[in-house]
Short mmCIF file of C-alpha atoms in Angstrom, two decimals:
data_model
loop_
_atom_site.label_atom_id
_atom_site.label_comp_id
_atom_site.label_asym_id
_atom_site.label_seq_id
_atom_site.Cartn_x
_atom_site.Cartn_y
_atom_site.Cartn_z
CA GLU A 275 -212.27 -168.86 -69.16
CA ASP A 276 -211.03 -165.36 -70.02
CA ASP A 277 -209.83 -166.08 -73.58
CA THR A 278 -210.28 -169.37 -75.44
CA THR A 279 -207.36 -168.52 -77.73
CA ARG A 280 -204.96 -168.67 -74.76
CA ALA A 281 -204.04 -171.50 -72.42
CA ASN A 282 -202.37 -171.70 -69.05
CA ALA A 283 -201.32 -174.61 -66.85
CA GLY A 284 -204.41 -176.69 -66.11
CA ASP A 285 -206.29 -175.53 -69.20
CA THR A 286 -207.34 -178.11 -71.78
CA ILE A 287 -206.57 -177.57 -75.45
CA THR A 288 -208.95 -179.37 -77.81
CA VAL A 289 -208.40 -180.15 -81.48
CA SER A 290 -211.54 -181.05 -83.44
CA VAL A 291 -211.13 -183.18 -86.57
CA THR A 292 -213.57 -183.93 -89.39
CA THR A 293 -212.55 -186.34 -92.16
CA SER A 294 -213.80 -187.07 -95.65
CA GLU A 295 -214.57 -190.68 -94.75
CA GLU A 296 -214.58 -192.94 -91.75
CA ILE A 297 -211.16 -193.47 -90.16
CA VAL A 298 -209.67 -195.46 -87.36
CA PRO A 299 -208.86 -193.46 -84.21
CA PRO A 300 -206.18 -190.92 -85.24
CA ALA A 301 -202.99 -190.18 -83.32
CA ILE A 302 -203.10 -186.55 -82.20
CA THR A 303 -200.37 -184.57 -80.48
CA ILE A 304 -200.87 -181.08 -79.05
CA ALA A 305 -197.96 -178.89 -77.97
CA GLY A 306 -195.74 -181.93 -78.46
CA GLN A 307 -197.75 -184.08 -76.07
CA THR A 308 -200.01 -187.05 -76.77
CA ALA A 309 -203.67 -186.07 -76.70
CA ASP A 310 -206.61 -188.11 -75.45
CA VAL A 311 -208.65 -189.00 -78.54
CA THR A 312 -212.40 -189.56 -78.62
CA GLY A 313 -214.92 -189.87 -81.43
CA SER A 314 -215.95 -192.19 -84.23
CA GLY A 315 -216.58 -192.30 -87.95
CA VAL A 316 -215.65 -188.94 -89.46
CA THR A 317 -215.72 -186.82 -86.27
CA TRP A 318 -212.90 -186.89 -83.69
CA SER A 319 -211.43 -184.77 -80.91
CA GLY A 320 -208.04 -184.68 -79.28
CA ALA A 321 -207.63 -183.08 -75.85
CA TYR A 322 -204.53 -182.24 -73.82
CA THR A 323 -204.50 -180.63 -70.37
CA ILE A 324 -201.44 -178.44 -69.98
CA ILE A 325 -198.72 -179.33 -67.50
CA ASP A 326 -196.40 -176.34 -67.42
CA ALA A 327 -193.24 -178.45 -67.20
CA GLU A 328 -194.14 -180.23 -70.45
CA VAL A 329 -194.74 -177.25 -72.73
CA GLU A 330 -193.28 -173.94 -73.82
CA ASN A 331 -194.80 -170.50 -74.26
CA GLY A 332 -196.07 -169.71 -77.72
CA GLU A 333 -198.54 -171.07 -80.26
CA ALA A 334 -199.53 -174.66 -79.49
CA SER A 335 -198.39 -177.03 -82.21
CA LEU A 336 -200.56 -179.91 -83.39
CA SER A 337 -200.22 -183.09 -85.41
CA VAL A 338 -202.91 -185.46 -86.65
CA VAL A 339 -201.82 -188.84 -88.07
CA PHE A 340 -204.71 -190.82 -89.55
CA GLU A 341 -205.76 -193.63 -91.89
CA ASP A 342 -209.05 -194.92 -93.20
CA LEU A 343 -210.66 -198.29 -92.49
CA ALA A 344 -208.76 -199.80 -95.43
CA SER A 345 -205.44 -198.64 -93.92
CA ASN A 346 -204.89 -195.91 -96.50
CA ASN A 347 -202.72 -193.30 -94.81
CA GLY A 348 -203.88 -189.71 -94.95
CA VAL A 349 -201.41 -186.83 -95.22
CA THR A 350 -200.37 -185.91 -91.68
CA ARG A 351 -202.04 -182.66 -90.69
CA ASP A 352 -200.05 -180.11 -88.68
CA SER A 353 -202.22 -177.03 -89.19
CA VAL A 354 -205.85 -176.03 -88.76
CA THR A 355 -208.28 -175.30 -91.58
CA ASP A 356 -210.01 -172.29 -89.99
CA SER A 357 -207.08 -170.10 -88.86
CA SER A 358 -207.87 -170.78 -85.18
CA VAL A 359 -204.91 -170.72 -82.81
CA VAL A 360 -204.21 -171.30 -79.15
CA THR A 361 -201.27 -169.53 -77.54
CA ILE A 362 -199.73 -171.09 -74.46
CA ASP A 363 -198.98 -168.41 -71.87
CA LEU A 364 -197.41 -169.47 -68.60
CA VAL A 365 -195.98 -166.05 -67.65
CA ALA A 366 -197.66 -164.00 -64.94
CA PRO A 367 -198.33 -160.34 -65.80
CA THR A 368 -196.91 -157.37 -63.91
CA LEU A 369 -198.01 -153.79 -63.44
CA THR A 370 -195.22 -151.63 -64.83
CA GLY A 371 -196.87 -148.37 -63.88
CA VAL A 372 -199.23 -147.49 -61.02
CA SER A 373 -200.00 -143.95 -59.86
CA VAL A 374 -202.65 -142.21 -57.77
CA VAL A 375 -204.02 -138.66 -57.88
CA SER A 376 -206.93 -136.69 -56.41
CA SER A 377 -209.31 -134.27 -58.11
CA ASN A 378 -208.92 -131.85 -55.19
CA GLY A 379 -208.56 -128.39 -56.66
CA ALA A 380 -206.08 -127.11 -54.08
CA ASP A 381 -203.77 -130.13 -53.81
CA THR A 382 -203.92 -133.28 -55.98
CA GLY A 383 -202.09 -135.12 -53.20
CA ARG A 384 -205.02 -134.66 -50.81
CA ALA A 385 -208.67 -135.70 -50.87
CA ASN A 386 -211.75 -134.56 -49.00
CA GLY A 387 -215.36 -135.72 -49.12
CA GLY A 388 -216.61 -135.47 -52.72
CA ASP A 389 -213.15 -135.58 -54.28
CA THR A 390 -212.42 -138.36 -56.77
CA ILE A 391 -209.31 -140.48 -56.30
CA THR A 392 -207.96 -141.99 -59.51
CA VAL A 393 -205.51 -144.88 -59.83
CA SER A 394 -203.89 -145.32 -63.26
CA MET A 395 -202.39 -148.69 -64.21
CA THR A 396 -200.17 -149.91 -67.04
CA ALA A 397 -199.58 -153.67 -67.44
CA SER A 398 -196.84 -155.70 -69.08
CA GLU A 399 -199.41 -157.49 -71.26
CA PRO A 400 -203.19 -157.35 -71.91
CA LEU A 401 -205.32 -158.07 -68.84
CA VAL A 402 -208.90 -158.84 -68.01
CA VAL A 403 -210.42 -155.91 -66.12
CA PRO A 404 -208.64 -155.83 -62.73
CA ALA A 405 -210.37 -155.53 -59.36
CA VAL A 406 -209.32 -152.36 -57.54
CA VAL A 407 -210.03 -151.16 -54.01
CA ILE A 408 -209.31 -147.54 -53.08
CA ALA A 409 -209.44 -146.45 -49.42
CA GLY A 410 -211.12 -149.75 -48.62
CA GLN A 411 -213.91 -149.16 -51.13
CA THR A 412 -214.60 -150.88 -54.46
CA ALA A 413 -213.49 -148.67 -57.33
CA LEU A 414 -215.03 -148.25 -60.79
CA VAL A 415 -212.54 -149.66 -63.31
CA THR A 416 -212.41 -148.75 -67.00
CA GLY A 417 -209.94 -149.53 -69.75
CA THR A 418 -208.75 -152.36 -71.93
CA GLY A 419 -205.59 -154.09 -73.05
CA THR A 420 -202.64 -152.88 -70.99
CA SER A 421 -204.12 -149.59 -69.72
CA PHE A 422 -206.75 -149.23 -66.99
CA THR A 423 -208.10 -146.50 -64.70
CA ALA A 424 -209.87 -146.95 -61.37
CA THR A 425 -211.84 -144.18 -59.68
CA TYR A 426 -213.51 -143.71 -56.31
CA THR A 427 -215.36 -140.61 -55.11
CA VAL A 428 -214.74 -140.11 -51.41
CA VAL A 429 -217.70 -140.54 -49.07
CA ALA A 430 -216.56 -139.11 -45.76
CA SER A 431 -218.45 -141.64 -43.64
CA ALA A 432 -216.96 -144.58 -45.56
CA VAL A 433 -213.24 -143.81 -45.20
CA VAL A 434 -210.63 -142.99 -42.61
CA GLU A 435 -208.13 -140.18 -42.65
CA GLY A 436 -204.53 -140.75 -43.66
CA ASP A 437 -202.69 -142.15 -46.66
CA CYS A 438 -205.19 -143.62 -49.09
CA SER A 439 -204.75 -147.38 -49.43
CA VAL A 440 -204.89 -149.09 -52.83
CA GLY A 441 -205.31 -152.78 -53.63
CA ILE A 442 -205.14 -154.23 -57.16
CA VAL A 443 -205.89 -157.84 -58.09
CA PHE A 444 -205.24 -158.72 -61.72
CA ARG A 445 -204.66 -161.51 -64.22
CA ASP A 446 -203.81 -161.83 -67.90
CA LEU A 447 -205.99 -163.24 -70.66
CA ALA A 448 -204.64 -166.74 -70.02
CA SER A 449 -205.73 -166.44 -66.36
CA ASN A 450 -202.17 -166.14 -65.04
CA ALA A 451 -202.53 -164.17 -61.80
CA GLY A 452 -200.20 -161.29 -61.13
CA VAL A 453 -198.87 -160.51 -57.67
CA ASP A 454 -201.41 -158.28 -55.89
CA VAL A 455 -200.27 -154.65 -55.91
CA ALA A 456 -200.70 -152.23 -53.00
CA SER A 457 -198.10 -149.55 -53.77
CA MET A 458 -197.41 -146.97 -56.46
CA THR A 459 -194.50 -147.22 -58.88
CA ASP A 460 -193.91 -143.45 -58.88
CA ALA A 461 -194.14 -142.79 -55.12
CA SER A 462 -197.37 -140.82 -55.62
CA VAL A 463 -199.72 -140.67 -52.64
CA VAL A 464 -203.11 -139.20 -51.78
CA VAL A 465 -203.82 -138.26 -48.17
CA ILE A 466 -207.45 -138.32 -47.11
CA ASP A 467 -208.10 -135.26 -44.92
CA LEU A 468 -211.64 -134.77 -43.61
CA THR A 469 -210.81 -132.41 -40.72
CA PRO A 470 -211.42 -128.66 -41.19
CA PRO A 471 -208.43 -126.51 -40.24
CA THR A 472 -208.45 -124.07 -37.34
CA LEU A 473 -206.68 -120.78 -36.71
CA PRO A 474 -205.27 -120.99 -33.18
CA THR A 475 -203.54 -117.63 -33.52
CA VAL A 476 -204.90 -114.48 -35.14
CA THR A 477 -203.45 -111.07 -34.27
CA ILE A 478 -203.99 -107.58 -35.64
CA ALA A 479 -201.67 -104.57 -35.48
CA SER A 480 -201.19 -101.18 -37.09
CA ASP A 481 -197.91 -99.61 -38.18
CA ASN A 482 -199.00 -96.37 -36.54
CA ALA A 483 -195.83 -94.98 -35.00
CA ALA A 484 -197.52 -93.71 -31.87
CA ASP A 485 -199.81 -96.61 -31.05
CA ALA A 486 -199.96 -100.01 -32.82
CA THR A 487 -203.54 -100.45 -31.64
CA LYS A 488 -204.71 -97.37 -33.56
CA ALA A 489 -204.69 -96.55 -37.26
CA ASN A 490 -205.02 -93.30 -39.18
CA VAL A 491 -205.27 -92.56 -42.87
CA GLY A 492 -202.16 -93.97 -44.52
CA ASP A 493 -201.43 -96.48 -41.78
CA THR A 494 -201.22 -100.16 -42.69
CA ILE A 495 -203.16 -102.68 -40.66
CA GLU A 496 -201.67 -106.16 -40.62
CA ILE A 497 -203.34 -109.40 -39.53
CA THR A 498 -201.08 -112.30 -38.63
CA ILE A 499 -202.59 -115.76 -38.95
CA VAL A 500 -201.22 -119.09 -37.75
CA ALA A 501 -203.11 -122.26 -38.82
CA ASP A 502 -202.93 -125.72 -37.28
CA GLU A 503 -202.06 -127.24 -40.69
CA ASP A 504 -201.08 -126.12 -44.17
CA ILE A 505 -203.86 -124.10 -45.80
CA VAL A 506 -204.43 -122.42 -49.12
CA PRO A 507 -204.17 -118.61 -49.05
CA PRO A 508 -207.12 -117.43 -46.93
CA THR A 509 -209.53 -114.64 -47.84
CA VAL A 510 -209.04 -111.77 -45.36
CA SER A 511 -211.11 -108.61 -44.97
CA ILE A 512 -209.98 -105.68 -42.83
CA ALA A 513 -212.32 -102.87 -41.80
CA GLY A 514 -215.00 -104.16 -44.17
#
């Protein structure tokens, strides 16, 4: 159980009762429903297993009607003595924000071997730590409450090139499962690119008026480069 102060359909809520003297079996209701009562003497328990159609979201109500062996009626109890509470939660959580980014220094929308891909998540309510897969690999997840972050550092041999896939499985503290998420809410994307670029075309020319293949003092030599994919500005040396 993720949180014993919350209850979902199928969970059992238990009320424990201790009296000042021996009583006959008390009548206990939980969340408006008749509980199964067990016990004897001064110690009793009432248990109710939630059926979602029978209850409403919110704090579970309780009522304990009791009398002693001489038929003296006790004052009906409708509250606990220790401030404990169980909240009925039948609503599945959602992820209101999901985004992905890469640590790649040249382009945060691309990732190469050694780059870290980060998925940030915001939920509609507190969650247990979600399970996240990035590019088919188990991610390290940190966070609490409604905010979590998942990270995966790319190992070239473990992934394939292309748009990085993301899979998120999550549930709230009452164990209500959310719908698995595989897309971003902000259209962000990280493309895994493990292939080095090539330069299929490289030409050199001078602005020498008489002969573009020769250069004199004051002439400008220009190299024209065509790459097979987008590249960051290259480092070019001419004549040393």
